[in-house]
JSON list of C-alpha atoms in Angstrom, two decimals:
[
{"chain": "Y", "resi": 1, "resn": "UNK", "atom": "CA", "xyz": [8.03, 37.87, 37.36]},
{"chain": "Y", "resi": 2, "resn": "UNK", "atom": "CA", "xyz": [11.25, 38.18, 39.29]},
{"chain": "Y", "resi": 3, "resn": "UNK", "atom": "CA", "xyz": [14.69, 36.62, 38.32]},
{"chain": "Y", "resi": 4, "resn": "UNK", "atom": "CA", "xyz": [14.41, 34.40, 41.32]},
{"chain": "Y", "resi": 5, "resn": "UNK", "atom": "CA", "xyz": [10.97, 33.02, 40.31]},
{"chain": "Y", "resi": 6, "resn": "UNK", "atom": "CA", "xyz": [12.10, 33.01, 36.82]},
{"chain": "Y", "resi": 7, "resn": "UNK", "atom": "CA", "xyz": [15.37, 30.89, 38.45]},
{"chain": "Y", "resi": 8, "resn": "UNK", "atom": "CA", "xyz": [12.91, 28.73, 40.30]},
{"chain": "Y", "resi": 9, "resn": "UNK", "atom": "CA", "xyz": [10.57, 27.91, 37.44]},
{"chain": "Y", "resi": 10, "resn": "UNK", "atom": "CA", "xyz": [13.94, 26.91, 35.25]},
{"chain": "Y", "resi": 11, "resn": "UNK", "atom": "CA", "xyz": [15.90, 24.40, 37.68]},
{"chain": "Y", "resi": 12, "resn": "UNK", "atom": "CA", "xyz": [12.28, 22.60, 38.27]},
{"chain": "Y", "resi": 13, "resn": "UNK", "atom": "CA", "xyz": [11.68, 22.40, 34.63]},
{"chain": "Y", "resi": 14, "resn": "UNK", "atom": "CA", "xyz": [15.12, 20.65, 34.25]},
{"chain": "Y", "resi": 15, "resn": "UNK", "atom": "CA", "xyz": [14.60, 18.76, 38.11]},
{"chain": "Y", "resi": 16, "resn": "UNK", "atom": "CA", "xyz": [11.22, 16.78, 36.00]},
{"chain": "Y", "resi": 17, "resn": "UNK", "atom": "CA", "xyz": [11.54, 13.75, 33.94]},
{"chain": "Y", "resi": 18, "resn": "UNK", "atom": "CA", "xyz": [11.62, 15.30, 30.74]},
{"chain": "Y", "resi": 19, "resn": "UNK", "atom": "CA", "xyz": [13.31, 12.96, 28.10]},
{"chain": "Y", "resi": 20, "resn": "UNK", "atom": "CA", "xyz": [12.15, 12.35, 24.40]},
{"chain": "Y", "resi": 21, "resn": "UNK", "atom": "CA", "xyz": [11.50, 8.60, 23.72]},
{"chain": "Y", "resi": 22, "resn": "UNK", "atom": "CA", "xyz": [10.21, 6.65, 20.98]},
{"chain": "Y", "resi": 23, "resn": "UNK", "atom": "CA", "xyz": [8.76, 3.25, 21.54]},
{"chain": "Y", "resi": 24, "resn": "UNK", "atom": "CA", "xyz": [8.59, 0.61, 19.35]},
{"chain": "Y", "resi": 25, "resn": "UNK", "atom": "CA", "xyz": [4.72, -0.38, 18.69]},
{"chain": "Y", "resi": 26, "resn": "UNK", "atom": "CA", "xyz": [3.57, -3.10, 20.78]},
{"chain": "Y", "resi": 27, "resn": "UNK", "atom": "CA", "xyz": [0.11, -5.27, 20.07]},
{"chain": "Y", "resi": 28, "resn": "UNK", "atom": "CA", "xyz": [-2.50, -5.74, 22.50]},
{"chain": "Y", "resi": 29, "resn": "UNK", "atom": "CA", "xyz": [-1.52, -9.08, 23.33]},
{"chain": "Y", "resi": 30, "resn": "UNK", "atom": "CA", "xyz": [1.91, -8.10, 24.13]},
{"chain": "Y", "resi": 31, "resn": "UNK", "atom": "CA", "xyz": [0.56, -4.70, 26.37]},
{"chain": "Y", "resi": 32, "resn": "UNK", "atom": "CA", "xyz": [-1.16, -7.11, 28.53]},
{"chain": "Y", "resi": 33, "resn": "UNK", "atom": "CA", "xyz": [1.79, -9.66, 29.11]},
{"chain": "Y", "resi": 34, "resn": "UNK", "atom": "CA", "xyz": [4.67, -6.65, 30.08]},
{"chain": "Y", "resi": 35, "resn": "UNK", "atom": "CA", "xyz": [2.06, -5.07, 32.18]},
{"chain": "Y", "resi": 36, "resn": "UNK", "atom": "CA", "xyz": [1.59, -8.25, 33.97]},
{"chain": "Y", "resi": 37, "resn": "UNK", "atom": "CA", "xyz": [5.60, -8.35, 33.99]},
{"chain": "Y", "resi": 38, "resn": "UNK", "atom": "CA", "xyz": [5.74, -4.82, 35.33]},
{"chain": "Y", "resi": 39, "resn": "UNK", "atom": "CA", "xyz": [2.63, -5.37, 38.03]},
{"chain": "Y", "resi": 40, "resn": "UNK", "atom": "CA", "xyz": [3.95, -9.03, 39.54]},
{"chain": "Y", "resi": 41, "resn": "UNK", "atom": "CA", "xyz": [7.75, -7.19, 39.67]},
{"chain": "Y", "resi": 42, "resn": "UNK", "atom": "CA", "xyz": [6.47, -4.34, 41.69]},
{"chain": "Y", "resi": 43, "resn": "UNK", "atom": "CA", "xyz": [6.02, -3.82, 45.17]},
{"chain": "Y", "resi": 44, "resn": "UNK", "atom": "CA", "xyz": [3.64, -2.67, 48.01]},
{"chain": "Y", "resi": 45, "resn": "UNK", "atom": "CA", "xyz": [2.75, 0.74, 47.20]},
{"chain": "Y", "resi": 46, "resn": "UNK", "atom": "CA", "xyz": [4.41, 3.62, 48.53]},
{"chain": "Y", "resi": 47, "resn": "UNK", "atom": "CA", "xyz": [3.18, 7.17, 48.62]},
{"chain": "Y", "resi": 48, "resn": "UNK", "atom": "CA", "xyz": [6.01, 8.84, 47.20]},
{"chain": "Y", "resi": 49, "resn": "UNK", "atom": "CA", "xyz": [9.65, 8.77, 45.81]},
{"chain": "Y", "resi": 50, "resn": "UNK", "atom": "CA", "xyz": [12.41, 11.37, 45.10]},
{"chain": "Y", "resi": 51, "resn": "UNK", "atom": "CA", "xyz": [13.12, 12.14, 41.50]},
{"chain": "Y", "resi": 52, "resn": "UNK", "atom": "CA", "xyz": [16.73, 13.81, 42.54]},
{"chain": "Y", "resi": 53, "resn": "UNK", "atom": "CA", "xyz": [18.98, 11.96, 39.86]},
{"chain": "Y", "resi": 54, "resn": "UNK", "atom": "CA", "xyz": [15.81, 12.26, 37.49]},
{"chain": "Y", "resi": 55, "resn": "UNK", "atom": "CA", "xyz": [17.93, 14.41, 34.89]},
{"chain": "Y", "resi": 56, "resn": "UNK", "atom": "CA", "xyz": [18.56, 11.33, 32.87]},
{"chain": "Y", "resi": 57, "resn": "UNK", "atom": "CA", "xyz": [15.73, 9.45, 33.80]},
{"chain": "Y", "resi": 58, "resn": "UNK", "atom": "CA", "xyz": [14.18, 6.46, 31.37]},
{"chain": "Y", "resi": 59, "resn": "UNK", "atom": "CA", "xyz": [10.83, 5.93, 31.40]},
{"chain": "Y", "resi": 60, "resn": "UNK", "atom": "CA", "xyz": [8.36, 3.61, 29.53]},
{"chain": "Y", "resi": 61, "resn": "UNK", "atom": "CA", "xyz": [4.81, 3.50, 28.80]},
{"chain": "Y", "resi": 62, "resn": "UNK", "atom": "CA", "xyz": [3.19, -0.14, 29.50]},
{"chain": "Y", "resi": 63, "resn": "UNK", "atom": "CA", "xyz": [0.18, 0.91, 28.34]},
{"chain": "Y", "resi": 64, "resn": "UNK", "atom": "CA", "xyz": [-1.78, 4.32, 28.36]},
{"chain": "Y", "resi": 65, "resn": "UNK", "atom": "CA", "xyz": [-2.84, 4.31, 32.25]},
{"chain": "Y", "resi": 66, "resn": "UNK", "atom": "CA", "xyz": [0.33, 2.75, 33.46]},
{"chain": "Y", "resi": 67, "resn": "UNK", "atom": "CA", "xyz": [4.34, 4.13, 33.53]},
{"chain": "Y", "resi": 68, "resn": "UNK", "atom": "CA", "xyz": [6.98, 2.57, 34.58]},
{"chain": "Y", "resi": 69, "resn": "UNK", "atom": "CA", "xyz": [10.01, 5.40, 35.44]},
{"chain": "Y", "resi": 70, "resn": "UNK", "atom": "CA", "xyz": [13.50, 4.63, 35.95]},
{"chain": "Y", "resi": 71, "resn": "UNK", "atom": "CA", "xyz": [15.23, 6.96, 38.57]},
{"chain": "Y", "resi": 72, "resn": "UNK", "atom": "CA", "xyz": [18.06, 5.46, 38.72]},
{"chain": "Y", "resi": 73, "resn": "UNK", "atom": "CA", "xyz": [19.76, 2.18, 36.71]},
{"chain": "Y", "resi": 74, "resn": "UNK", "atom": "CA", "xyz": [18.24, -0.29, 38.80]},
{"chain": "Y", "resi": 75, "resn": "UNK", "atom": "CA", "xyz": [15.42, 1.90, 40.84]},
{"chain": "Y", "resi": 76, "resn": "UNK", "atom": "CA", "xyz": [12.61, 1.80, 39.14]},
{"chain": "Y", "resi": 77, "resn": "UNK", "atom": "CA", "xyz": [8.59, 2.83, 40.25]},
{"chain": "Y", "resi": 78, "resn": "UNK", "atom": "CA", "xyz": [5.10, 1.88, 38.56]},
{"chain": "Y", "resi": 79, "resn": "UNK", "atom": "CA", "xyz": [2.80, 5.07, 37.85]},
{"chain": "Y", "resi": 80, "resn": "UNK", "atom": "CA", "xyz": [-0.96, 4.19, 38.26]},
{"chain": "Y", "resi": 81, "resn": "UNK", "atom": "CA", "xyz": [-2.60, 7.17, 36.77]},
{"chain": "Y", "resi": 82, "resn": "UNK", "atom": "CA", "xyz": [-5.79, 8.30, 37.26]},
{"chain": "Y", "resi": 83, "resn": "UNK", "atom": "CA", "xyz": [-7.54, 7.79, 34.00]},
{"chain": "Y", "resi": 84, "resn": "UNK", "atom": "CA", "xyz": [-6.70, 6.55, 30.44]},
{"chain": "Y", "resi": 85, "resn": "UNK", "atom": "CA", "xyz": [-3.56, 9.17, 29.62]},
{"chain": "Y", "resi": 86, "resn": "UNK", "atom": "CA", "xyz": [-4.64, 9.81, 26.13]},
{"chain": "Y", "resi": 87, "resn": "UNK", "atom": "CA", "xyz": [-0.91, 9.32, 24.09]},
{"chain": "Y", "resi": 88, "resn": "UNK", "atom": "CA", "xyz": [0.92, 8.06, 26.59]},
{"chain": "Y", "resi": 89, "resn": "UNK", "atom": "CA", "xyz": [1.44, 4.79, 24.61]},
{"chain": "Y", "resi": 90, "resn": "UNK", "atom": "CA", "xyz": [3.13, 7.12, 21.94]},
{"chain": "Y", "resi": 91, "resn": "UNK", "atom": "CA", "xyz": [4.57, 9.94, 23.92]},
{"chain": "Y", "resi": 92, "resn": "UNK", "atom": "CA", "xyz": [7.14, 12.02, 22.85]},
{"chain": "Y", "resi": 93, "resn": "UNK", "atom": "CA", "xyz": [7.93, 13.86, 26.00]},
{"chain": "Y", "resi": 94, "resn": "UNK", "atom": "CA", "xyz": [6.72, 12.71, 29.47]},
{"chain": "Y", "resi": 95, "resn": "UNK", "atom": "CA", "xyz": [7.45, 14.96, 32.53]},
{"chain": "Y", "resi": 96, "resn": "UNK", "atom": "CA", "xyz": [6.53, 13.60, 35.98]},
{"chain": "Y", "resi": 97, "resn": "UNK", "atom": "CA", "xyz": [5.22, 15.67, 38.88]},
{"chain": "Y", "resi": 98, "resn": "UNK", "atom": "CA", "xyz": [6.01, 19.73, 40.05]},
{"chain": "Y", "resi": 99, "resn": "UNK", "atom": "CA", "xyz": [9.14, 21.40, 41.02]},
{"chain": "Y", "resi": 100, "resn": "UNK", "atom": "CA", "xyz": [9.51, 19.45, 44.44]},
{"chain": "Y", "resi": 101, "resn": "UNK", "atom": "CA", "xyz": [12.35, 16.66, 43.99]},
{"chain": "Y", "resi": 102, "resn": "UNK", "atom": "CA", "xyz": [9.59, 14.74, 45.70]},
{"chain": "Y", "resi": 103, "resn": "UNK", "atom": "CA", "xyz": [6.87, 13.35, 43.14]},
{"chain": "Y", "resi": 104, "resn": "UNK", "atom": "CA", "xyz": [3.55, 11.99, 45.10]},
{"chain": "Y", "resi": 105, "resn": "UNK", "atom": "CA", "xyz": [0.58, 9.83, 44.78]},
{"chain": "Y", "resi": 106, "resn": "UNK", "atom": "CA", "xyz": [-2.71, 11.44, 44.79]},
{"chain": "Y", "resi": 107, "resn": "UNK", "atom": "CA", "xyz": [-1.62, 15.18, 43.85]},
{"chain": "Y", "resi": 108, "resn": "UNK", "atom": "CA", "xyz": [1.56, 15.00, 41.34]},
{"chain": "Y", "resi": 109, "resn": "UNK", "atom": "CA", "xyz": [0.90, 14.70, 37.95]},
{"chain": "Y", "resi": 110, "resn": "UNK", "atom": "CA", "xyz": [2.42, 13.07, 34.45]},
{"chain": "Y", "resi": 111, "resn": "UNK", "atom": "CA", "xyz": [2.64, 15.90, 31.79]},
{"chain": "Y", "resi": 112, "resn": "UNK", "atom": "CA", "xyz": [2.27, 13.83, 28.26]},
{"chain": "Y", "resi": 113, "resn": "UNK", "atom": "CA", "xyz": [3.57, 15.36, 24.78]},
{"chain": "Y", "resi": 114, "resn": "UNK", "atom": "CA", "xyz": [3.29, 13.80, 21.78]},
{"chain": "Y", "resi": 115, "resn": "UNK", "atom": "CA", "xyz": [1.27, 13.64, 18.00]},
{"chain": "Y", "resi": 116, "resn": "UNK", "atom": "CA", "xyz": [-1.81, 12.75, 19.61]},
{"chain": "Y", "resi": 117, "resn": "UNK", "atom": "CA", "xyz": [-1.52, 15.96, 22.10]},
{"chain": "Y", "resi": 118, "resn": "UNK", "atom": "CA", "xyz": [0.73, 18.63, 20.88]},
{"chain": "Y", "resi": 119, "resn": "UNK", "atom": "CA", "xyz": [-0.22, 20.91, 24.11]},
{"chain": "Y", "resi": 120, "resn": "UNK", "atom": "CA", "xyz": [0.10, 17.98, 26.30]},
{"chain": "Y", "resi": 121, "resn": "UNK", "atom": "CA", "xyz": [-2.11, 16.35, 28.64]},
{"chain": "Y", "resi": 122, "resn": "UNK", "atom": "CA", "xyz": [-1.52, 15.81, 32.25]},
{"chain": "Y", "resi": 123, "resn": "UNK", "atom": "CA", "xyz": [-2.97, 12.93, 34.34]},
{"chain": "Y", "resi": 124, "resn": "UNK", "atom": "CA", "xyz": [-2.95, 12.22, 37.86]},
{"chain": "Y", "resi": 125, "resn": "UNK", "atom": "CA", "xyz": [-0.29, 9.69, 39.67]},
{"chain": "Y", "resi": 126, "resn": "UNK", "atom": "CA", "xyz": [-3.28, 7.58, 41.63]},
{"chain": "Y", "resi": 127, "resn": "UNK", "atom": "CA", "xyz": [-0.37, 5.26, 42.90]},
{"chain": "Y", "resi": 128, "resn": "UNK", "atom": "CA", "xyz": [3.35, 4.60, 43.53]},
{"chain": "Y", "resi": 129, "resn": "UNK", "atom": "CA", "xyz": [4.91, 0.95, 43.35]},
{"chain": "Y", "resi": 130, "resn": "UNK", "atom": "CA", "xyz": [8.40, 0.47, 43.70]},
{"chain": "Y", "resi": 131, "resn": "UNK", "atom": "CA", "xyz": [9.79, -2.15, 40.67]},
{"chain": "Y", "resi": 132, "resn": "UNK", "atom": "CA", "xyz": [12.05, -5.11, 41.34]},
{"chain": "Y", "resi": 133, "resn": "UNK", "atom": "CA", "xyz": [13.83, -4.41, 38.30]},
{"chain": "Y", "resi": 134, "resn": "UNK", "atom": "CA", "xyz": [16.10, -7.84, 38.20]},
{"chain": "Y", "resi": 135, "resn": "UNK", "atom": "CA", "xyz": [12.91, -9.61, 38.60]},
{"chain": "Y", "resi": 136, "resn": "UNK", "atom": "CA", "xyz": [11.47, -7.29, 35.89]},
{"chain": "Y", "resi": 137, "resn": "UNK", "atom": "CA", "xyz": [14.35, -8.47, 33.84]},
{"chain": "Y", "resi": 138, "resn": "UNK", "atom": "CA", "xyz": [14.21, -11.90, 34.20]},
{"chain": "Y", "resi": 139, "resn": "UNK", "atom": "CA", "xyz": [9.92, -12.20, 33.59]},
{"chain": "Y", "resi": 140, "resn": "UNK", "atom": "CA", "xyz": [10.37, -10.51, 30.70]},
{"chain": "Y", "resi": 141, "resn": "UNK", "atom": "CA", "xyz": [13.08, -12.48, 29.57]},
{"chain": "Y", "resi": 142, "resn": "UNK", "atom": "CA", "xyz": [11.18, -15.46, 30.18]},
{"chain": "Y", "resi": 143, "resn": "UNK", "atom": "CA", "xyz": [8.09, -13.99, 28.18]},
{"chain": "Y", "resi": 144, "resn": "UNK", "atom": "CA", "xyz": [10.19, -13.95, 24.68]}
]
């Protein structure tokens, strides 16, 4: 493998959402109601967004087919993923999509880490939905 490549593979690593996370436990009841939050706060959806300023990305699992990842402060996008993400709930360590800047619907993936999957699992983004994340704020607000 050349330097280059080698070069390559290294600044995507660091380009994906790669953060370590814990998350406090949430019950079913409460799953339901913030992914209700996160769904009626999102928009139309969209087939793709840039993950440029993702080096300090947040992100948070609603529930273990849905993730809601913060680009930016207030830029935020709901991940529909293709299946149930086995540990996403939990996750340790969640990177999103390849080593384009650009993360898609359709072919990008999440990459999950955590207890449940020490090797990771990866799961497919099925959609893209930006978040209104003052509106966000304010329904779950409302919800305590």
């Amino acid at each position: 493998m050349s330097t280059t490549t080698k070069l390559a593979m290294f600044c995507g690593a660091m380009l994906m959402a790669s953060v370590t996370m814990a998350s406090p436990q949430k019950t079913p009841d409460q799953l339901a109601n913030d992914l209700v939050a996160v769904q009626t706060a999102s928009g139309a959806p969209v087939p793709q967004f840039s993950k440029i300023s993702m080096g300090t990305t947040k992100w948070e699992p609603i529930d273990n087919e849905h993730l809601l990842v913060y680009t930016r402060q207030a830029t935020a996008y709901l991940l529909d993923l293709d299946a149930h993400c086995e540990g996403l709930i939990n996750a340790q360590g969640v990177s999103v999509g390849g080593l384009s800047r650009t993360v898609y619907s359709g072919t990008d993936t999440v990459h999950v880490t955590g207890p449940s999957n020490p090797g990771g699992i990866s799961c497919r983004i099925v959609e893209i939905r930006p978040v209104d994340t003052a509106k966000l704020k304010s329904l779950r607000t409302a919800s305590k």
